[in-house]
CSV table of C-alpha atoms in Angstrom, one decimal:
chain,number,residue,atom,x,y,z
A,1,UNK,CA,93.6,-70.0,188.7
A,2,UNK,CA,93.2,-73.8,188.4
A,3,UNK,CA,94.4,-75.3,191.7
A,4,UNK,CA,93.9,-79.0,190.9
A,5,UNK,CA,95.1,-80.7,187.7
A,6,UNK,CA,93.9,-84.2,186.9
A,7,UNK,CA,95.8,-86.9,185.0
A,8,UNK,CA,94.2,-90.2,184.0
A,9,UNK,CA,97.0,-92.7,184.4
A,10,UNK,CA,97.8,-96.3,183.7
A,11,UNK,CA,95.9,-99.3,182.4
A,12,UNK,CA,93.2,-99.0,185.0
A,13,UNK,CA,92.8,-95.2,184.5
A,14,UNK,CA,93.6,-94.1,188.0
A,15,UNK,CA,93.4,-90.4,188.7
A,16,UNK,CA,96.6,-88.7,189.7
A,17,UNK,CA,96.2,-85.1,191.0
A,18,UNK,CA,98.6,-82.2,191.0
A,19,UNK,CA,97.6,-79.8,193.7
A,20,UNK,CA,99.0,-76.2,193.5
A,21,UNK,CA,99.7,-75.3,197.1
A,22,UNK,CA,101.0,-71.7,196.6
A,23,UNK,CA,102.0,-71.1,192.9
A,24,UNK,CA,105.5,-72.6,193.6
A,25,UNK,CA,105.0,-75.8,195.5
A,26,UNK,CA,102.7,-78.7,194.8
A,27,UNK,CA,101.3,-81.9,196.2
A,28,UNK,CA,100.8,-85.1,194.1
A,29,UNK,CA,97.9,-87.3,195.2
A,30,UNK,CA,98.5,-90.9,194.0
A,31,UNK,CA,101.0,-92.0,191.4
A,32,UNK,CA,99.2,-94.2,188.9
A,33,UNK,CA,101.7,-93.8,186.0
A,34,UNK,CA,102.3,-91.4,183.1
A,35,UNK,CA,105.2,-90.0,185.0
A,36,UNK,CA,106.9,-88.4,182.0
A,37,UNK,CA,103.8,-86.4,181.2
A,38,UNK,CA,103.3,-85.3,184.8
A,39,UNK,CA,107.0,-84.4,185.3
A,40,UNK,CA,106.9,-82.3,182.1
A,41,UNK,CA,103.8,-80.6,183.3
A,42,UNK,CA,105.4,-79.8,186.7
A,43,UNK,CA,108.5,-78.4,185.1
A,44,UNK,CA,106.6,-76.4,182.6
A,45,UNK,CA,104.5,-74.8,185.4
A,46,UNK,CA,107.5,-74.4,187.7
A,47,UNK,CA,105.7,-76.4,190.4
A,48,UNK,CA,108.0,-78.2,192.7
A,49,UNK,CA,106.3,-81.3,194.2
A,50,UNK,CA,106.9,-81.5,198.0
A,51,UNK,CA,105.2,-84.8,198.5
A,52,UNK,CA,103.2,-87.6,196.9
A,53,UNK,CA,100.5,-88.8,199.1
A,54,UNK,CA,99.1,-92.3,198.4
A,55,UNK,CA,95.4,-92.8,199.1
A,56,UNK,CA,96.3,-96.5,199.4
A,57,UNK,CA,99.0,-98.8,198.2
A,58,UNK,CA,97.4,-100.8,195.4
A,59,UNK,CA,99.5,-101.3,192.3
A,60,UNK,CA,97.5,-99.0,190.0
A,61,UNK,CA,98.2,-96.0,192.4
A,62,UNK,CA,102.0,-96.5,192.8
A,63,UNK,CA,103.4,-97.0,189.3
A,64,UNK,CA,105.0,-93.5,189.0
A,65,UNK,CA,106.7,-93.4,192.4
A,66,UNK,CA,110.1,-94.4,191.1
A,67,UNK,CA,110.0,-91.8,188.3
A,68,UNK,CA,108.9,-89.1,190.7
A,69,UNK,CA,111.6,-89.9,193.2
A,70,UNK,CA,114.2,-90.0,190.4
A,71,UNK,CA,113.2,-86.6,189.0
A,72,UNK,CA,112.6,-85.0,192.4
A,73,UNK,CA,114.9,-86.6,194.9
A,74,UNK,CA,113.6,-84.5,197.8
A,75,UNK,CA,110.0,-85.5,197.3
A,76,UNK,CA,108.4,-87.2,200.3
A,77,UNK,CA,106.4,-90.4,199.7
A,78,UNK,CA,103.6,-90.6,202.2
A,79,UNK,CA,101.2,-93.5,202.9
A,80,UNK,CA,99.2,-94.8,205.9
A,81,UNK,CA,101.2,-97.2,208.0
A,82,UNK,CA,98.7,-100.0,207.4
A,83,UNK,CA,99.4,-100.0,203.6
A,84,UNK,CA,103.1,-99.4,203.8
A,85,UNK,CA,103.9,-103.0,203.1
A,86,UNK,CA,102.6,-102.5,199.6
A,87,UNK,CA,105.5,-100.3,198.6
A,88,UNK,CA,109.3,-100.5,199.1
A,89,UNK,CA,111.5,-103.5,198.8
A,90,UNK,CA,108.7,-106.1,199.2
A,91,UNK,CA,106.2,-104.3,197.0
A,92,UNK,CA,106.3,-106.8,194.1
A,93,UNK,CA,106.0,-109.9,196.3
A,94,UNK,CA,103.1,-108.4,198.3
A,95,UNK,CA,101.2,-107.0,195.3
A,96,UNK,CA,101.5,-110.2,193.4
A,97,UNK,CA,100.2,-112.2,196.4
A,98,UNK,CA,97.3,-109.8,197.0
A,99,UNK,CA,96.2,-109.8,193.3
A,100,UNK,CA,97.0,-113.4,192.4
A,101,UNK,CA,94.6,-114.7,189.8
A,102,UNK,CA,93.5,-111.3,188.6
A,103,UNK,CA,95.0,-111.7,185.2
A,104,UNK,CA,96.9,-108.5,185.7
A,105,UNK,CA,100.2,-110.0,186.8
A,106,UNK,CA,102.3,-108.6,183.9
A,107,UNK,CA,101.0,-105.1,184.6
A,108,UNK,CA,101.4,-105.5,188.3
A,109,UNK,CA,105.0,-106.5,187.8
A,110,UNK,CA,105.5,-103.4,185.6
A,111,UNK,CA,104.0,-101.2,188.3
A,112,UNK,CA,105.6,-102.7,191.4
A,113,UNK,CA,109.0,-103.9,190.4
A,114,UNK,CA,110.9,-100.9,191.6
A,115,UNK,CA,109.1,-98.9,194.2
A,116,UNK,CA,110.7,-96.6,196.8
A,117,UNK,CA,110.1,-96.9,200.5
A,118,UNK,CA,107.8,-94.6,202.3
A,119,UNK,CA,109.4,-91.4,203.8
A,120,UNK,CA,106.4,-90.6,206.0
A,121,UNK,CA,103.9,-93.0,207.6
A,122,UNK,CA,100.5,-91.3,208.0
A,123,UNK,CA,97.8,-91.7,210.6
A,124,UNK,CA,94.2,-90.4,211.1
A,125,UNK,CA,94.2,-86.8,212.1
A,126,UNK,CA,97.5,-85.8,210.6
A,127,UNK,CA,97.5,-82.4,208.9
A,128,UNK,CA,99.7,-81.8,205.8
A,129,UNK,CA,100.8,-78.4,204.4
A,130,UNK,CA,98.9,-76.3,207.0
A,131,UNK,CA,100.7,-73.2,205.7
A,132,UNK,CA,99.4,-73.6,202.1
A,133,UNK,CA,98.3,-70.3,200.6
A,134,UNK,CA,95.8,-71.9,198.3
A,135,UNK,CA,94.4,-74.4,200.7
A,136,UNK,CA,94.2,-72.6,204.1
A,137,UNK,CA,94.6,-74.9,207.0
A,138,UNK,CA,96.1,-77.7,204.9
A,139,UNK,CA,94.8,-81.2,204.3
A,140,UNK,CA,93.5,-83.4,207.1
A,141,UNK,CA,94.1,-87.1,206.8
A,142,UNK,CA,91.0,-89.2,207.3
A,143,UNK,CA,91.6,-92.9,207.7
A,144,UNK,CA,89.0,-94.7,205.7
A,145,UNK,CA,89.6,-98.5,205.9
A,146,UNK,CA,87.5,-100.8,203.8
A,147,UNK,CA,88.9,-100.9,200.2
A,148,UNK,CA,92.3,-101.5,201.8
A,149,UNK,CA,93.3,-101.5,205.5
A,150,UNK,CA,95.3,-98.3,205.0
A,151,UNK,CA,93.1,-96.3,202.7
A,152,UNK,CA,93.0,-92.6,203.5
A,153,UNK,CA,91.3,-89.5,202.2
A,154,UNK,CA,92.6,-85.9,202.2
A,155,UNK,CA,90.2,-83.1,203.2
A,156,UNK,CA,90.6,-79.4,203.0
A,157,UNK,CA,87.8,-77.5,204.7
A,158,UNK,CA,88.6,-74.0,203.4
A,159,UNK,CA,88.3,-74.9,199.7
A,160,UNK,CA,85.8,-77.7,200.4
A,161,UNK,CA,87.6,-80.6,198.6
A,162,UNK,CA,88.1,-84.2,199.4
A,163,UNK,CA,90.5,-86.6,197.6
A,164,UNK,CA,88.7,-89.9,198.3
A,165,UNK,CA,90.9,-92.5,196.7
A,166,UNK,CA,89.1,-95.7,196.0
A,167,UNK,CA,86.8,-95.3,199.0
A,168,UNK,CA,84.1,-93.1,197.4
A,169,UNK,CA,83.4,-92.8,193.7
A,170,UNK,CA,80.6,-90.9,191.9
A,171,UNK,CA,77.5,-93.0,192.5
A,172,UNK,CA,79.6,-95.9,193.9
A,173,UNK,CA,82.3,-97.1,196.3
A,174,UNK,CA,85.4,-99.2,196.2
A,175,UNK,CA,85.5,-102.9,196.1
A,176,UNK,CA,86.3,-104.9,199.2
A,177,UNK,CA,87.2,-108.4,197.8
A,178,UNK,CA,91.0,-107.9,197.9
A,179,UNK,CA,93.2,-108.8,200.8
A,180,UNK,CA,92.7,-106.2,203.5
A,181,UNK,CA,89.3,-105.3,202.2
A,182,UNK,CA,86.3,-105.2,204.6
A,183,UNK,CA,82.8,-104.2,203.6
A,184,UNK,CA,81.6,-103.3,207.1
A,185,UNK,CA,84.6,-101.0,207.6
A,186,UNK,CA,84.1,-99.5,204.2
A,187,UNK,CA,80.5,-98.6,205.0
A,188,UNK,CA,81.6,-97.0,208.3
A,189,UNK,CA,84.1,-95.0,206.3
A,190,UNK,CA,81.5,-93.9,203.8
A,191,UNK,CA,79.3,-92.8,206.7
A,192,UNK,CA,82.1,-90.6,208.0
A,193,UNK,CA,82.7,-89.0,204.6
A,194,UNK,CA,79.0,-88.4,204.0
A,195,UNK,CA,79.0,-86.2,207.2
A,196,UNK,CA,81.1,-83.6,205.4
A,197,UNK,CA,79.3,-80.5,204.0
A,198,UNK,CA,77.1,-81.4,201.0
A,199,UNK,CA,79.0,-78.9,198.8
A,200,UNK,CA,82.3,-80.6,199.3
A,201,UNK,CA,83.9,-81.5,196.0
A,202,UNK,CA,85.0,-85.2,195.8
A,203,UNK,CA,88.0,-86.1,193.6
A,204,UNK,CA,88.0,-89.9,193.5
A,205,UNK,CA,90.7,-92.4,192.6
A,206,UNK,CA,88.9,-93.3,189.4
A,207,UNK,CA,86.2,-91.7,187.3
A,208,UNK,CA,84.6,-88.3,187.4
A,209,UNK,CA,84.4,-85.9,190.3
A,210,UNK,CA,81.2,-85.4,192.3
A,211,UNK,CA,80.0,-83.6,195.5
A,212,UNK,CA,79.1,-85.1,198.8
A,213,UNK,CA,75.5,-83.9,198.5
A,214,UNK,CA,75.0,-86.0,195.4
A,215,UNK,CA,76.1,-89.2,197.2
A,216,UNK,CA,73.9,-88.9,200.3
A,217,UNK,CA,71.6,-91.7,199.0
A,218,UNK,CA,74.5,-94.2,198.5
A,219,UNK,CA,74.0,-96.2,201.7
A,220,UNK,CA,70.3,-96.7,201.1
A,221,UNK,CA,71.0,-99.3,198.4
């Protein structure tokens, strides 16, 4: 049984993940767009999304939030407290300021014009869905600042899977030249992630999956 379904979403091809918690309930990781396709998939599979967890608040990871909330009013939107200013009532203003001069302003406006507020503010060490049948022990929140100040990863030890957002990619890492980015913090975050078991599957915010063992040489460059 496939437990994680990947959708490549939006202009910047962000990965949105549907995580099957127990055959009935699901978790959405990031919300990059393509909400109609994802909502149809959830309904077809009879998977009720309990939450959408944002690995960070950048515009290319939030575009589908409004659609998800409209179709599933009880869904909980979760984000680290340090990135919460990037969603909600001030999302458009803050996103446009953060990415001014990027040339992506029309797309940013499309993504961030109507964005719901967070329901849950996350912090390092939180555990989500600890009673999940398919992911025993649930998902631990790892605060990984660097790409943004509120970047997080979700880690499940039992299955050996990490949703790494834009902190860790296959053979690379997230950029740090946006507001809230910090290269030193990013490298500290990478060191933390690379301490996970080598066989841990990494599902990043963009691009193909990898495993921790394949990324052990990253910080030597």
